[in-house]
XYZ file of C-alpha atoms in Angstrom:
686
model
C -4.950 -11.496 -19.834
C -7.503 -12.576 -22.440
C -9.687 -15.586 -21.744
C -10.161 -18.345 -24.425
C -13.948 -18.010 -24.853
C -14.145 -20.946 -27.238
C -14.113 -23.055 -24.071
C -17.099 -23.659 -21.789
C -16.891 -21.233 -18.859
C -16.702 -22.442 -15.202
C -18.440 -20.794 -12.248
C -15.932 -17.964 -12.066
C -17.565 -16.366 -15.103
C -20.175 -15.000 -12.732
C -17.635 -13.226 -10.455
C -16.585 -9.518 -10.453
C -12.890 -9.973 -9.655
C -10.646 -9.537 -12.680
C -8.341 -12.246 -11.240
C -11.193 -14.771 -11.031
C -12.453 -13.822 -14.477
C -8.984 -14.501 -15.905
C -9.580 -18.129 -14.873
C -13.281 -18.350 -15.969
C -12.462 -20.283 -19.124
C -9.898 -22.744 -17.626
C -10.869 -26.369 -18.028
C -10.551 -26.635 -14.186
C -13.967 -26.777 -12.516
C -13.186 -23.738 -10.293
C -15.387 -22.593 -7.485
C -15.187 -19.137 -5.868
C -14.780 -19.311 -2.068
C -18.299 -20.289 -1.160
C -20.490 -22.562 0.929
C -21.306 -24.506 -2.288
C -17.667 -25.497 -2.662
C -17.269 -26.692 0.907
C -20.573 -28.557 0.866
C -19.485 -30.385 -2.326
C -16.130 -31.383 -0.749
C -17.891 -32.695 2.404
C -20.548 -34.584 0.452
C -18.047 -36.187 -1.893
C -15.277 -36.651 0.710
C -12.710 -34.798 -1.380
C -9.899 -32.534 -0.284
C -9.836 -28.919 -1.415
C -7.250 -27.414 -3.719
C -7.059 -23.671 -2.846
C -5.214 -21.318 -5.246
C -4.749 -17.659 -4.153
C -3.319 -14.929 -6.368
C -4.078 -11.553 -7.936
C -4.673 -10.297 -11.470
C -1.301 -8.563 -12.064
C 0.846 -11.319 -10.575
C 3.372 -12.549 -13.173
C 3.908 -16.063 -11.697
C 0.161 -16.445 -11.315
C -0.119 -16.049 -15.034
C 2.729 -18.451 -15.631
C 1.083 -21.125 -13.431
C -2.243 -20.581 -15.199
C -0.686 -21.092 -18.643
C 1.382 -24.139 -17.532
C -1.136 -25.824 -15.340
C -4.686 -24.450 -15.111
C -5.154 -24.254 -18.881
C -3.822 -27.821 -19.259
C -6.290 -30.644 -19.755
C -4.169 -33.234 -17.857
C -3.922 -31.004 -14.744
C -7.582 -30.067 -14.999
C -8.627 -33.694 -15.245
C -6.771 -34.529 -11.996
C -8.147 -31.536 -10.211
C -11.711 -32.178 -11.410
C -11.607 -35.934 -10.509
C -9.903 -35.877 -7.068
C -10.400 -32.341 -5.657
C -12.753 -29.425 -5.231
C -10.845 -26.451 -6.618
C -11.287 -22.915 -5.205
C -9.835 -19.758 -6.614
C -9.389 -16.652 -4.413
C -8.393 -13.074 -5.251
C -6.089 -12.028 -2.363
C -6.983 -8.374 -2.865
C -10.653 -9.039 -2.388
C -10.168 -11.538 0.445
C -7.074 -10.513 2.460
C -8.534 -12.469 5.401
C -8.319 -15.799 3.604
C -4.876 -14.882 2.193
C -3.500 -13.811 5.532
C -4.408 -17.139 7.249
C -3.104 -19.463 4.536
C -0.093 -17.347 3.842
C 0.812 -17.757 7.490
C 0.393 -21.517 7.006
C 2.718 -21.504 3.992
C 5.368 -19.474 5.796
C 5.153 -21.692 8.841
C 5.420 -24.908 6.799
C 7.989 -23.863 4.147
C 9.837 -20.833 5.604
C 8.701 -18.580 2.759
C 5.629 -17.370 0.978
C 4.415 -15.600 -2.135
C 1.884 -15.798 -4.927
C 0.442 -17.835 -6.492
C -0.262 -19.502 -3.106
C -1.121 -23.162 -3.268
C -2.895 -24.911 -0.436
C -4.343 -28.378 0.044
C -6.909 -28.620 2.850
C -9.734 -30.703 4.260
C -13.342 -29.988 3.558
C -13.552 -28.026 6.816
C -10.845 -25.638 5.501
C -7.944 -26.964 7.594
C -4.676 -26.985 5.660
C -2.268 -29.921 5.399
C 0.100 -28.831 2.628
C 1.260 -25.447 1.350
C 3.484 -24.001 -1.395
C 3.629 -21.310 -3.981
C 4.304 -21.710 -7.692
C 4.500 -25.227 -9.199
C 5.286 -26.060 -12.824
C 3.286 -28.768 -14.506
C 6.106 -31.320 -14.576
C 8.975 -31.918 -12.161
C 11.741 -29.424 -12.821
C 15.102 -28.622 -11.285
C 14.233 -30.256 -7.975
C 10.759 -28.668 -7.804
C 7.970 -31.152 -7.919
C 5.466 -30.583 -10.697
C 1.783 -30.086 -9.999
C 0.879 -33.326 -11.715
C 3.212 -35.255 -9.360
C 1.885 -33.283 -6.364
C -1.780 -33.926 -7.197
C -1.230 -37.652 -7.561
C 0.691 -37.834 -4.268
C -1.951 -35.891 -2.382
C -4.764 -37.993 -3.847
C -2.972 -41.177 -2.703
C -2.360 -39.774 0.779
C -5.937 -38.674 1.079
C -7.167 -42.043 0.005
C -4.834 -44.152 2.143
C -3.758 -41.949 5.117
C -6.608 -39.563 5.671
C -6.501 -39.853 9.445
C -2.860 -38.895 9.532
C -3.464 -35.857 7.361
C -6.401 -34.781 9.596
C -4.064 -35.088 12.668
C -1.578 -32.841 10.831
C -4.233 -30.243 10.051
C -5.400 -30.121 13.664
C -1.814 -29.449 14.882
C -1.370 -26.699 12.252
C -4.621 -24.895 13.151
C -3.835 -25.239 16.872
C -0.378 -23.697 16.370
C -1.855 -20.791 14.333
C -4.471 -20.052 16.937
C -1.985 -19.956 19.810
C -1.059 -16.395 20.930
C 2.532 -15.620 21.993
C 2.905 -16.405 25.644
C 5.734 -14.015 26.332
C 5.074 -11.243 28.818
C 8.280 -9.408 27.918
C 7.805 -5.687 27.598
C 10.450 -3.581 25.848
C 10.870 0.139 26.231
C 9.284 1.620 23.055
C 11.917 4.335 22.804
C 14.609 1.610 22.847
C 12.684 -0.143 20.056
C 12.678 3.013 17.952
C 16.451 3.219 18.373
C 16.932 -0.447 17.566
C 14.808 -0.119 14.490
C 16.883 2.819 13.335
C 20.146 0.944 14.031
C 18.896 -2.161 12.074
C 17.974 0.045 9.116
C 21.337 1.780 9.303
C 23.194 -1.545 9.318
C 21.297 -2.922 6.335
C 21.451 0.355 4.395
C 23.034 0.161 0.889
C 25.289 3.199 0.807
C 25.995 2.799 -2.928
C 22.485 2.394 -4.349
C 20.190 3.243 -1.435
C 17.516 1.085 0.001
C 18.020 -1.675 2.559
C 19.463 -5.149 2.159
C 20.257 -6.745 -1.185
C 18.239 -7.916 -4.161
C 15.339 -8.016 -4.561
C 14.698 -4.542 -3.204
C 11.290 -3.173 -2.249
C 10.625 0.509 -1.845
C 8.937 0.026 1.599
C 8.084 3.779 1.867
C 7.011 3.560 5.496
C 10.661 2.815 6.427
C 11.577 6.178 4.932
C 8.660 7.889 6.680
C 9.940 6.398 9.939
C 13.471 7.685 9.216
C 12.178 11.151 8.504
C 10.446 11.206 11.923
C 13.622 9.861 13.588
C 15.683 12.575 11.802
C 13.357 15.266 13.104
C 13.283 13.986 16.668
C 16.958 13.281 17.019
C 18.359 15.758 14.477
C 20.329 12.814 13.029
C 21.849 13.670 9.642
C 22.428 10.018 8.779
C 18.701 9.207 8.983
C 17.985 11.984 6.467
C 20.887 10.932 4.271
C 19.482 7.347 4.051
C 16.102 8.724 3.018
C 17.545 11.069 0.354
C 19.960 8.470 -1.096
C 17.078 5.936 -1.402
C 14.577 8.367 -2.909
C 17.155 9.603 -5.390
C 18.269 6.115 -6.370
C 14.742 4.784 -6.793
C 13.766 7.739 -9.066
C 16.928 7.328 -11.155
C 16.468 3.575 -11.537
C 14.327 1.596 -13.932
C 11.840 0.902 -11.150
C 10.573 4.373 -12.054
C 8.859 4.666 -15.457
C 10.789 7.555 -16.992
C 8.469 7.726 -20.026
C 5.005 7.429 -18.526
C 5.785 7.909 -14.778
C 4.736 5.887 -11.777
C 6.738 3.248 -9.858
C 6.792 -0.536 -10.394
C 6.401 -2.828 -7.480
C 10.039 -3.784 -6.691
C 13.454 -4.101 -8.191
C 14.885 -7.559 -8.936
C 18.491 -6.222 -8.536
C 20.299 -4.034 -6.040
C 20.616 -0.976 -8.336
C 16.846 -0.428 -8.731
C 17.447 -1.083 -12.474
C 15.249 -4.063 -13.401
C 11.776 -3.861 -11.912
C 9.082 -6.371 -11.591
C 7.057 -4.310 -13.999
C 3.617 -4.419 -12.339
C 2.454 -1.041 -10.930
C 0.410 -1.151 -7.727
C -1.781 1.715 -6.550
C -0.672 1.375 -2.934
C 3.049 1.588 -3.804
C 2.548 4.761 -5.757
C 0.383 6.245 -2.978
C 2.915 5.550 -0.239
C 5.877 6.601 -2.376
C 4.098 9.928 -3.197
C 3.691 10.478 0.557
C 7.349 9.709 1.157
C 8.540 12.084 -1.605
C 6.181 14.766 -0.298
C 7.417 14.394 3.259
C 11.069 14.563 1.972
C 10.170 17.758 0.133
C 8.557 19.189 3.285
C 11.642 18.240 5.310
C 14.291 19.539 2.857
C 12.479 21.941 0.498
C 14.325 20.179 -2.387
C 12.153 20.715 -5.459
C 13.231 17.408 -7.026
C 11.140 15.471 -4.497
C 8.043 17.572 -5.213
C 8.617 16.839 -8.903
C 8.686 13.109 -8.384
C 5.433 13.338 -6.369
C 3.840 15.339 -9.195
C 4.876 12.656 -11.691
C 3.329 9.924 -9.594
C 0.091 11.889 -9.458
C 0.213 12.543 -13.165
C 0.419 8.741 -13.813
C -2.392 7.950 -11.338
C -4.763 10.684 -12.587
C -4.155 9.748 -16.204
C -4.072 5.964 -16.122
C -5.557 4.718 -12.837
C -8.563 6.907 -12.198
C -12.145 5.839 -13.098
C -14.576 8.299 -14.670
C -16.352 8.393 -11.296
C -13.179 9.300 -9.462
C -12.179 6.068 -7.760
C -8.676 4.615 -8.279
C -7.942 1.311 -9.999
C -5.864 -1.303 -8.286
C -2.888 -2.203 -10.501
C -1.381 -2.658 -13.908
C 0.160 -5.951 -15.053
C 3.861 -6.628 -15.623
C 3.064 -8.476 -18.877
C 1.841 -7.413 -22.242
C 1.516 -9.624 -25.357
C 2.578 -12.466 -23.050
C 5.935 -10.981 -22.229
C 7.069 -9.416 -18.964
C 7.974 -5.739 -19.375
C 7.472 -5.620 -23.133
C 5.400 -2.390 -23.001
C 8.261 -0.517 -21.285
C 11.333 -1.597 -23.225
C 13.183 0.259 -26.032
C 15.992 -0.209 -28.568
C 18.126 2.606 -29.935
C 16.527 2.159 -33.338
C 12.987 2.588 -31.856
C 14.042 5.767 -30.078
C 15.668 7.182 -33.275
C 12.620 6.316 -35.320
C 10.593 8.595 -33.082
C 13.120 11.334 -32.315
C 15.384 11.319 -35.350
C 19.026 10.368 -35.521
C 20.593 13.199 -33.556
C 17.998 13.607 -30.751
C 17.481 9.844 -30.625
C 21.161 9.193 -30.026
C 21.309 11.827 -27.354
C 18.250 10.606 -25.514
C 19.420 6.978 -25.705
C 22.824 7.984 -24.302
C 21.173 9.763 -21.380
C 18.822 6.894 -20.537
C 21.181 3.977 -21.092
C 19.309 2.649 -24.163
C 21.938 0.501 -25.863
C 22.262 -2.116 -28.646
C 23.192 -4.652 -25.998
C 20.332 -3.764 -23.789
C 19.939 -4.323 -20.016
C 16.888 -6.598 -19.994
C 16.518 -9.539 -22.402
C 18.124 -7.693 -25.333
C 16.292 -4.429 -24.916
C 16.689 -1.460 -22.583
C 14.836 -0.202 -19.518
C 15.291 3.649 -19.552
C 17.215 4.742 -16.444
C 19.471 7.472 -15.158
C 21.578 5.343 -12.763
C 24.941 6.409 -14.162
C 23.959 9.787 -15.518
C 23.892 13.286 -13.943
C 21.294 15.241 -15.871
C 22.256 18.868 -16.351
C 19.832 21.828 -16.359
C 20.216 22.084 -20.108
C 19.191 18.449 -20.551
C 15.905 18.756 -18.694
C 13.917 20.682 -21.352
C 15.297 18.365 -24.081
C 14.341 15.287 -22.045
C 10.821 16.413 -21.423
C 10.246 17.295 -25.096
C 11.531 13.882 -26.181
C 9.720 12.026 -23.461
C 6.329 13.363 -24.543
C 6.949 12.054 -28.108
C 8.130 8.666 -26.925
C 5.143 8.465 -24.599
C 2.738 9.153 -27.475
C 4.422 6.458 -29.504
C 4.412 3.980 -26.622
C 0.663 4.584 -26.146
C 0.135 2.861 -29.543
C 1.565 -0.411 -28.153
C -0.749 -3.089 -26.603
C -1.008 -2.069 -22.971
C -0.550 -4.257 -19.973
C -3.764 -5.505 -18.374
C -5.235 -3.118 -15.845
C -7.096 -4.431 -12.782
C -9.996 -2.021 -12.640
C -11.473 -3.052 -9.347
C -11.559 -0.234 -6.740
C -10.329 -1.204 -3.204
C -11.388 0.951 -0.312
C -8.051 0.609 1.555
C -5.794 1.377 -1.372
C -8.038 4.260 -2.435
C -7.676 5.570 1.085
C -3.924 5.590 0.700
C -4.077 7.494 -2.628
C -6.662 9.943 -1.280
C -4.323 10.651 1.620
C -1.411 11.153 -0.734
C -3.344 13.502 -3.002
C -4.706 15.510 -0.126
C -1.177 15.902 1.213
C -0.102 16.954 -2.278
C -2.812 19.531 -2.427
C -1.703 20.947 0.958
C 2.079 20.735 0.655
C 2.431 21.591 -3.015
C -0.441 24.110 -3.085
C -2.134 22.425 -6.030
C -5.906 22.439 -5.774
C -6.207 19.860 -8.548
C -4.800 17.189 -6.217
C -7.207 18.274 -3.460
C -10.156 18.064 -5.905
C -9.138 14.629 -7.096
C -8.854 13.359 -3.484
C -12.299 14.846 -2.700
C -13.871 13.245 -5.745
C -12.449 9.860 -4.877
C -13.607 10.203 -1.308
C -17.161 11.018 -2.531
C -17.070 7.866 -4.608
C -16.015 5.659 -1.698
C -18.529 7.152 0.699
C -21.300 7.104 -1.943
C -20.765 3.690 -3.503
C -18.952 1.577 -0.918
C -21.030 1.971 2.181
C -24.171 -0.160 2.770
C -27.416 1.533 3.841
C -26.730 0.334 7.383
C -23.448 2.207 7.349
C -21.100 -0.824 6.924
C -18.037 -0.030 4.854
C -17.360 -2.413 1.957
C -13.980 -3.517 0.607
C -14.117 -3.787 -3.213
C -16.153 -2.282 -6.081
C -16.298 -3.339 -9.667
C -18.843 -3.296 -12.428
C -21.372 -1.289 -10.482
C -21.490 -3.195 -7.220
C -19.721 -3.866 -3.929
C -20.607 -6.572 -1.387
C -17.545 -7.755 0.652
C -17.442 -6.309 4.185
C -14.362 -4.049 4.604
C -11.442 -5.111 6.711
C -9.626 -3.306 9.548
C -7.025 -2.025 7.004
C -9.820 -0.576 4.847
C -11.214 1.424 7.754
C -7.787 2.509 8.972
C -6.545 3.658 5.594
C -9.794 5.522 4.814
C -9.741 7.298 8.179
C -6.190 8.322 7.363
C -7.426 9.780 4.099
C -10.239 11.694 5.863
C -7.687 13.202 8.339
C -5.505 14.367 5.482
C -8.511 15.816 3.700
C -9.537 17.562 6.804
C -6.182 19.213 7.414
C -6.086 20.217 3.714
C -9.587 21.618 3.275
C -10.587 22.099 6.979
C -14.142 20.984 6.112
C -15.624 19.607 9.347
C -17.441 16.814 7.440
C -14.213 14.995 6.963
C -13.310 15.075 10.634
C -16.799 14.055 11.544
C -16.764 11.075 9.190
C -13.307 9.994 10.438
C -14.670 9.877 13.951
C -17.788 7.847 12.819
C -15.632 5.294 10.949
C -13.199 5.043 13.872
C -16.094 4.226 16.196
C -17.270 1.547 13.715
C -13.702 0.198 13.446
C -13.451 -0.282 17.238
C -16.924 -1.803 17.441
C -16.344 -4.375 14.654
C -12.602 -5.266 15.067
C -11.334 -4.495 18.584
C -10.146 -7.411 20.667
C -11.655 -6.662 24.028
C -9.713 -9.444 25.756
C -6.117 -8.850 24.567
C -6.310 -5.516 22.694
C -5.582 -4.796 19.053
C -7.647 -5.008 15.933
C -8.609 -8.226 14.289
C -8.188 -8.312 10.441
C -11.902 -9.024 9.701
C -14.978 -7.928 11.519
C -17.164 -9.666 14.062
C -20.032 -9.502 11.497
C -18.052 -11.158 8.666
C -17.532 -14.763 7.744
C -15.745 -16.535 10.574
C -12.780 -18.560 9.227
C -10.575 -21.127 10.951
C -8.869 -18.388 12.895
C -9.182 -14.562 13.310
C -5.767 -12.981 12.781
C -4.438 -9.702 14.060
C -1.696 -8.164 11.942
C 0.894 -5.583 13.046
C 3.763 -6.391 10.715
C 4.417 -3.485 8.398
C 5.263 -5.290 5.191
C 4.575 -4.012 1.674
C 1.974 -1.831 3.301
C 1.785 -0.597 6.876
C -0.587 -2.720 8.973
C -4.069 -1.611 9.885
C -3.144 -1.674 13.486
C -0.156 0.598 12.983
C -2.159 3.089 10.944
C -5.033 2.919 13.417
C -2.713 3.749 16.259
C -1.560 6.984 14.524
C -5.167 7.740 13.501
C -6.346 7.455 17.136
C -3.703 9.873 18.288
C -4.427 12.443 15.662
C -8.153 12.090 16.204
C -7.656 12.518 19.940
C -5.758 15.801 19.373
C -8.176 17.123 16.755
C -11.321 16.257 18.614
C -10.174 16.648 22.201
C -11.248 13.073 23.073
C -8.561 11.743 25.390
C -10.086 8.264 25.438
C -8.876 7.709 21.855
C -5.283 8.284 22.933
C -5.902 5.717 25.737
C -7.019 3.152 23.142
C -3.788 3.878 21.188
C -1.881 3.217 24.365
C -3.593 -0.198 24.616
C -2.496 -0.893 21.060
C 1.050 -0.114 21.879
C 0.874 -2.379 24.932
C -0.878 -5.236 23.099
C 1.735 -5.597 20.373
C 4.793 -4.557 22.334
C 6.125 -8.207 22.707
C 5.708 -8.840 18.979
C 7.314 -5.558 17.875
C 10.233 -6.098 20.243
C 11.256 -9.265 18.329
C 11.912 -7.262 15.124
C 11.487 -3.532 15.495
C 12.637 -2.773 11.942
C 9.669 -4.856 10.630
C 7.219 -2.536 12.448
C 8.395 0.963 11.405
C 5.006 2.447 10.938
C 3.893 1.168 14.373
C 7.004 2.894 15.784
C 6.147 6.010 13.780
C 2.886 6.123 15.633
C 4.720 5.744 18.900
C 7.021 8.629 18.091
C 3.927 10.816 17.438
C 2.544 9.795 20.841
C 5.829 10.523 22.573
C 6.480 13.795 20.771
C 3.688 15.753 22.520
C 2.259 17.116 19.256
C 1.504 20.814 18.787
C -2.188 21.607 18.417
C -2.824 24.758 16.362
C -6.222 26.399 16.109
C -6.331 29.374 13.704
C -9.437 31.531 14.155
C -10.362 34.119 11.497
C -13.403 36.038 10.311
C -12.876 34.571 6.838
C -10.256 33.165 4.466
C -8.178 36.336 4.430
C -4.658 36.449 3.008
C -3.201 36.690 6.513
C -5.181 33.628 7.633
C -4.006 31.697 4.507
C -0.456 32.722 5.220
C -0.730 31.374 8.818
C -2.001 28.092 7.375
C 0.870 27.922 4.937
C 3.401 28.517 7.717
C 1.922 25.620 9.738
C 1.534 23.309 6.748
C 5.015 24.039 5.328
C 6.788 23.255 8.519
C 9.097 20.242 8.575
C 7.597 19.398 11.965
C 5.604 16.152 11.409
C 4.001 16.317 14.814
C 1.372 19.028 14.294
C -2.421 18.938 14.261
C -4.148 21.993 12.895
C -7.717 23.308 12.972
C -9.244 26.256 11.127
C -12.327 27.969 12.600
C -14.165 30.701 10.685
C -17.779 31.583 9.981
C -17.760 28.866 7.328
C -16.764 26.205 9.859
C -19.479 26.632 12.477
C -20.307 22.913 12.149
C -17.037 22.167 13.868
C -18.617 22.932 17.223
C -20.622 19.685 16.871
C -17.311 17.849 17.171
C -15.374 20.310 19.224
C -17.822 22.330 21.370
C -15.003 24.293 23.046
C -13.758 25.692 19.702
C -16.542 28.224 19.834
C -14.792 29.943 22.721
C -11.860 30.885 20.558
C -11.879 34.451 19.085
C -10.052 36.373 16.423
C -8.217 38.949 18.490
C -8.940 42.548 17.373
C -10.538 41.176 14.195
C -7.132 39.651 13.053
C -6.583 36.006 12.213
C -5.333 34.475 15.452
C -3.311 31.277 16.131
C -3.655 29.411 19.378
C -0.892 26.900 20.030
C -1.122 24.192 22.661
C 1.670 21.825 23.435
C 2.312 19.404 26.221
C -1.046 20.188 27.894
C -0.266 23.862 27.988
C -1.608 26.740 25.792
C 0.514 29.690 24.824
C -0.657 33.247 24.343
C -2.574 33.887 21.112
C -0.586 35.029 18.110
C -1.892 37.519 15.462
C 1.393 38.216 13.666
C 2.329 35.620 11.027
C 6.087 36.464 11.487
C 5.732 35.568 15.192
C 3.901 32.320 14.261
C 6.786 31.379 11.976
C 9.132 31.435 14.994
C 7.159 28.486 16.375
C 7.295 26.648 13.005
C 10.713 27.419 11.471
C 11.086 26.255 7.909
C 14.401 24.513 8.498
C 15.810 21.942 10.900
C 19.278 22.392 12.358
C 21.052 19.019 12.266
C 23.702 17.666 14.549
C 26.940 16.803 12.692
C 28.339 13.330 12.826
């Protein structure tokens, strides 16, 4: 989005957030979330108008054009309210609290999020998008502003009473003491997913459809534990259908945020870093489980997109790309048959258009989203498609691009680092490992304060917002993947350090679980704890799995005990809707599985030692923790003092396997090791 710089800027012009900067030339007298704004509201006795969104949000752009660039709306806001703008990606703590308010008051949520509240930040009205004028039963913002002003002027005491009740309800913890058997919750989550599975187009439920990759990761774990062929079939059907649909960018690669229809045809065209990271992990895990090369290829294409378009010169990963270009949703991605033929020529253009459903009628507002939903691509088509795709891509690059949000978020970078590290390990491509390491160096170099405090967001040379529990959890995940890819002790050591800080800053010593924001951060009207695995897995869910992996890799049993407390703390909440907590239950399955711990000891990185590592890392078994100890890994004894007792037998690379608190005889023959990590899973037939 381009700001109208002929206008006088408001206070947002001094902010770093691309979302706030998009509103810096609105006639609205915006404030960032700040003490200055609340002081003004208190001194002038005005309510606060809080608007929360993010830079690549289509309806945020629509509301800005209709309302916040409008002089009549701005006049009402400036006269009767103190207006605050918040980037939800910079301040997920603020967003979490007021989104919970909106969902409680209206039964739904979304962005832009619109809140009216008192000068002490207590909400009394919530909604999402509002047009300027009343439309189709939806009140316009002008009407709403006038009503709220009148209520504030004439019935302020009643509004204050409402706010007190809302805040009290938010702060109340569930009183149920009901405890469900976690294994039963795993089964129930699986059954819920199975019942909502779309057997025709994959995915779960009806339109709109979100990828929700952690549901697929959960199902892959369930498949492995129970040898349930239906679990794997749901994963494969969904991964295949998403790739074939228009939600995947067949010309430039990468996935859009979600599909507006049940076929995965019409996406909401914005591309988010976290979706692409989690989807890459899901495709990699499907490849590891099935050895089907098509899943590896999709992961490679995701990485090609991210490394080409979403990577800063310093190695960090940008946040998102907009759905809109030139003021129109999806314009950058759409084609007509004539446009394709102009690039490829008549014959090739006609063939490509036929393969990718590019028609005169179109499938989106008169143009076409390339897709393979109704086409089976033959082996002979693939070379042709790739040759044509490159030419179409080069042509598309000449179009005005969608806006890119170039802020670098620690948590989302953690997810992409984890994905790339897994890609380097599973696909054997060192370029992915190197990209993951470079990004990690950026985060650890630029986004940690001198006192060691992790920060959440970086842009334009600076970072200052304290990181959230999710940031710590996702970055620790990344470090664990980097360790098990490179076996450099520094990554395991840093993971342990950050985990210690996570518990110190976020742990609820009274009821267990991790708060969203730290004890050293700004204290808001409440301090939420989140375990719902929504568009992303929750910080608590990821932390539970991290704790278990760290416990096995470091030998620190107390970390597994903390994970146990996490499971107990959130059991009542998870039992209400197990299918909404699939990553949390994935962590439980790891806990229950009695993971194998493998220590490979060698005098150096010999071919036999590397083969042993490949056997372990290629196994479909998702419940394995591996350690490499050679002369180049002596620092590992600082974390694992006992590892120094392990020896390479007769000078040969030696694998030590421990499982269920028992260690097996050392193995020096890679063929013997492979018997413990067979490359295939035998399924039960249904």
